[in-house]
Amino acid sequence: MADADPIHRIFHPVTAQQAGYPAWTADPAIPILFAALRDLNAVAARLEALHYDRPDLGADRVRGEVGEVASFLDRCPGRLFDYGWRTRANGGACAGLWELLGCRRKEWIDARLEVEGFPASTPSGARHVRADELDRKAATVEAAWERTPACSRPCSPERSGT
């Protein structure tokens, strides 16, 4: 049966698999990565609370290695001088996972382009237009995180401070 599908016959199996998902978040590994990110974020929150109660322990140094996902007042992409709240990973293992999720999103876009007849080896105006369309269609890591059930956000736009 797999031989009847032209995607499986022509493209590398990983490319075919990635392009077969209707969205980059449909990959079964993505919810697992988001769960790991959520768990690390909870660990960072516990370490922050411990540091608040017992600063003499030095738990804040370990918290830096874990990192966290938090909201920041930051320059918004796509707007020249506008600032707003953005969610992103801030250091440590959380930043590594956030970056990995961003790479999975980009790889889904690249796989879709290749399957649709726009290989990376032949850049063209049509490829660029389609890449922009897929980029707009694919949820950002931030948007996917916001839709993740029970994602922990230690800092929200309503809270001042960090």
mmCIF file of C-alpha atoms in Angstrom:
data_model
loop_
_atom_site.group_PDB
_atom_site.id
_atom_site.type_symbol
_atom_site.label_atom_id
_atom_site.label_comp_id
_atom_site.label_asym_id
_atom_site.label_seq_id
_atom_site.Cartn_x
_atom_site.Cartn_y
_atom_site.Cartn_z
ATOM 1 C CA MET A 1 0.000 0.000 0.000
ATOM 2 C CA ALA A 2 2.777 2.434 0.834
ATOM 3 C CA ASP A 3 4.164 1.906 -2.679
ATOM 4 C CA ALA A 4 0.935 3.307 -4.146
ATOM 5 C CA ASP A 5 1.464 6.650 -2.405
ATOM 6 C CA PRO A 6 3.775 8.827 -4.538
ATOM 7 C CA ILE A 7 5.045 10.693 -1.466
ATOM 8 C CA HIS A 8 6.528 7.496 -0.008
ATOM 9 C CA ARG A 9 8.129 6.465 -3.285
ATOM 10 C CA ILE A 10 9.788 9.766 -4.182
ATOM 11 C CA PHE A 11 10.785 11.491 -0.964
ATOM 12 C CA HIS A 12 12.910 10.550 1.987
ATOM 13 C CA PRO A 13 10.718 8.747 4.546
ATOM 14 C CA VAL A 14 11.240 11.451 7.180
ATOM 15 C CA THR A 15 10.223 14.168 4.715
ATOM 16 C CA ALA A 16 7.161 12.177 3.666
ATOM 17 C CA GLN A 17 6.175 11.571 7.275
ATOM 18 C CA GLN A 18 6.618 15.216 8.246
ATOM 19 C CA ALA A 19 4.723 16.469 5.186
ATOM 20 C CA GLY A 20 1.919 14.013 5.887
ATOM 21 C CA TYR A 21 0.864 15.835 9.044
ATOM 22 C CA PRO A 22 -1.868 18.426 8.478
ATOM 23 C CA ALA A 23 0.021 20.787 10.816
ATOM 24 C CA TRP A 24 3.400 20.674 12.528
ATOM 25 C CA THR A 25 1.638 20.264 15.880
ATOM 26 C CA ALA A 26 -0.042 17.054 14.643
ATOM 27 C CA ASP A 27 3.281 15.198 14.952
ATOM 28 C CA PRO A 28 2.836 12.829 17.952
ATOM 29 C CA ALA A 29 6.171 13.973 19.379
ATOM 30 C CA ILE A 30 5.044 17.604 19.730
ATOM 31 C CA PRO A 31 2.612 17.061 22.651
ATOM 32 C CA ILE A 32 5.353 15.097 24.431
ATOM 33 C CA LEU A 33 7.798 17.975 23.962
ATOM 34 C CA PHE A 34 5.211 20.468 25.202
ATOM 35 C CA ALA A 35 4.546 18.242 28.238
ATOM 36 C CA ALA A 36 8.273 18.170 28.999
ATOM 37 C CA LEU A 37 8.373 21.955 28.654
ATOM 38 C CA ARG A 38 5.379 22.278 30.987
ATOM 39 C CA ASP A 39 7.053 19.967 33.519
ATOM 40 C CA LEU A 40 10.307 21.930 33.385
ATOM 41 C CA ASN A 41 8.336 25.138 33.827
ATOM 42 C CA ALA A 42 6.731 23.671 36.971
ATOM 43 C CA VAL A 43 10.179 22.700 38.278
ATOM 44 C CA ALA A 44 11.381 26.270 37.682
ATOM 45 C CA ALA A 45 8.378 27.635 39.597
ATOM 46 C CA ARG A 46 9.099 25.324 42.543
ATOM 47 C CA LEU A 47 12.759 26.343 42.540
ATOM 48 C CA GLU A 48 11.739 30.007 42.435
ATOM 49 C CA ALA A 49 9.467 29.501 45.452
ATOM 50 C CA LEU A 50 12.241 27.666 47.282
ATOM 51 C CA HIS A 51 14.681 30.454 46.484
ATOM 52 C CA TYR A 52 12.175 32.993 47.798
ATOM 53 C CA ASP A 53 11.778 31.071 51.071
ATOM 54 C CA ARG A 54 15.425 30.014 51.428
ATOM 55 C CA PRO A 55 17.779 32.217 49.388
ATOM 56 C CA ASP A 56 20.725 30.756 51.308
ATOM 57 C CA LEU A 57 20.334 27.436 49.449
ATOM 58 C CA GLY A 58 21.340 28.913 46.108
ATOM 59 C CA ALA A 59 18.453 27.251 44.228
ATOM 60 C CA ASP A 60 18.325 30.211 41.863
ATOM 61 C CA ARG A 61 21.498 28.988 40.115
ATOM 62 C CA VAL A 62 19.841 25.646 39.391
ATOM 63 C CA ARG A 63 16.696 27.426 38.247
ATOM 64 C CA GLY A 64 18.802 29.182 35.620
ATOM 65 C CA GLU A 65 19.821 25.797 34.214
ATOM 66 C CA VAL A 66 16.173 24.744 33.997
ATOM 67 C CA GLY A 67 14.911 28.038 32.594
ATOM 68 C CA GLU A 68 11.231 28.893 32.293
ATOM 69 C CA VAL A 69 8.512 29.863 29.881
ATOM 70 C CA ALA A 70 7.326 33.337 30.763
ATOM 71 C CA SER A 71 5.643 36.403 29.338
ATOM 72 C CA PHE A 72 7.795 39.433 28.702
ATOM 73 C CA LEU A 73 7.149 42.965 27.580
ATOM 74 C CA ASP A 74 9.017 42.694 24.319
ATOM 75 C CA ARG A 75 9.126 44.194 20.842
ATOM 76 C CA CYS A 76 6.449 42.545 18.735
ATOM 77 C CA PRO A 77 7.590 40.992 15.468
ATOM 78 C CA GLY A 78 6.072 42.592 12.419
ATOM 79 C CA ARG A 79 5.710 45.984 14.084
ATOM 80 C CA LEU A 80 8.503 48.505 13.942
ATOM 81 C CA PHE A 81 8.186 50.318 17.259
ATOM 82 C CA ASP A 82 5.375 48.546 19.063
ATOM 83 C CA TYR A 83 5.907 46.647 22.288
ATOM 84 C CA GLY A 84 3.599 44.034 23.749
ATOM 85 C CA TRP A 85 3.503 40.883 25.838
ATOM 86 C CA ARG A 86 5.131 37.863 24.253
ATOM 87 C CA THR A 87 5.606 34.385 25.643
ATOM 88 C CA ARG A 88 8.952 32.693 25.158
ATOM 89 C CA ALA A 89 11.402 30.412 26.885
ATOM 90 C CA ASN A 90 13.961 32.136 29.026
ATOM 91 C CA GLY A 91 17.196 30.179 29.284
ATOM 92 C CA GLY A 92 18.222 26.704 30.292
ATOM 93 C CA ALA A 93 16.626 23.474 29.145
ATOM 94 C CA CYS A 94 13.329 25.279 28.468
ATOM 95 C CA ALA A 95 15.011 27.490 25.873
ATOM 96 C CA GLY A 96 16.527 24.400 24.254
ATOM 97 C CA LEU A 97 13.116 22.732 23.995
ATOM 98 C CA TRP A 98 11.524 25.959 22.717
ATOM 99 C CA GLU A 99 14.183 26.137 20.004
ATOM 100 C CA LEU A 100 13.657 22.463 19.150
ATOM 101 C CA LEU A 101 9.927 23.101 18.738
ATOM 102 C CA GLY A 102 10.718 26.042 16.444
ATOM 103 C CA CYS A 103 12.936 23.749 14.356
ATOM 104 C CA ARG A 104 10.143 21.163 14.097
ATOM 105 C CA ARG A 105 7.838 23.902 12.802
ATOM 106 C CA LYS A 106 10.401 24.982 10.220
ATOM 107 C CA GLU A 107 11.054 21.385 9.157
ATOM 108 C CA TRP A 108 7.310 20.836 8.635
ATOM 109 C CA ILE A 109 7.217 23.910 6.366
ATOM 110 C CA ASP A 110 10.286 22.690 4.438
ATOM 111 C CA ALA A 111 8.801 19.193 4.043
ATOM 112 C CA ARG A 112 5.500 20.606 2.770
ATOM 113 C CA LEU A 113 7.376 22.769 0.277
ATOM 114 C CA GLU A 114 9.369 19.814 -1.028
ATOM 115 C CA VAL A 115 6.306 17.593 -1.399
ATOM 116 C CA GLU A 116 4.421 20.391 -3.144
ATOM 117 C CA GLY A 117 7.184 20.689 -5.728
ATOM 118 C CA PHE A 118 9.304 23.480 -4.261
ATOM 119 C CA PRO A 119 12.598 21.810 -3.266
ATOM 120 C CA ALA A 120 15.118 23.889 -1.361
ATOM 121 C CA SER A 121 17.698 23.348 -4.107
ATOM 122 C CA THR A 122 15.694 25.459 -6.559
ATOM 123 C CA PRO A 123 14.687 28.709 -4.880
ATOM 124 C CA SER A 124 12.115 30.699 -6.805
ATOM 125 C CA GLY A 125 9.574 33.436 -6.334
ATOM 126 C CA ALA A 126 6.754 30.898 -6.224
ATOM 127 C CA ARG A 127 8.588 28.920 -3.535
ATOM 128 C CA HIS A 128 9.025 32.083 -1.490
ATOM 129 C CA VAL A 129 5.325 32.957 -1.805
ATOM 130 C CA ARG A 130 4.263 29.442 -0.783
ATOM 131 C CA ALA A 131 6.750 29.431 2.105
ATOM 132 C CA ASP A 132 5.210 32.674 3.372
ATOM 133 C CA GLU A 133 1.722 31.150 3.118
ATOM 134 C CA LEU A 134 2.783 28.076 5.082
ATOM 135 C CA ASP A 135 4.557 30.258 7.638
ATOM 136 C CA ARG A 136 1.346 32.221 8.226
ATOM 137 C CA LYS A 137 -0.694 28.995 8.348
ATOM 138 C CA ALA A 138 1.571 27.192 10.822
ATOM 139 C CA ALA A 139 0.962 28.171 14.417
ATOM 140 C CA THR A 140 3.982 29.721 16.093
ATOM 141 C CA VAL A 141 5.522 27.929 19.049
ATOM 142 C CA GLU A 142 4.101 30.669 21.272
ATOM 143 C CA ALA A 143 0.564 30.162 19.910
ATOM 144 C CA ALA A 144 0.835 26.372 20.222
ATOM 145 C CA TRP A 145 2.074 26.761 23.814
ATOM 146 C CA GLU A 146 -0.876 28.999 24.661
ATOM 147 C CA ARG A 147 -3.237 26.276 23.388
ATOM 148 C CA THR A 148 -1.469 23.558 25.385
ATOM 149 C CA PRO A 149 -3.735 22.328 28.205
ATOM 150 C CA ALA A 150 -2.599 23.454 31.643
ATOM 151 C CA CYS A 151 0.529 25.205 30.425
ATOM 152 C CA SER A 152 2.114 26.905 33.396
ATOM 153 C CA ARG A 153 2.828 30.559 33.020
ATOM 154 C CA PRO A 154 4.638 31.964 36.066
ATOM 155 C CA CYS A 155 4.406 35.475 34.689
ATOM 156 C CA SER A 156 1.360 36.952 33.013
ATOM 157 C CA PRO A 157 0.664 40.372 31.475
ATOM 158 C CA GLU A 158 -1.394 41.284 34.520
ATOM 159 C CA ARG A 159 1.581 40.730 36.840
ATOM 160 C CA SER A 160 4.211 43.370 36.921
ATOM 161 C CA GLY A 161 7.806 42.630 37.668
ATOM 162 C CA THR A 162 9.892 40.244 35.565
#
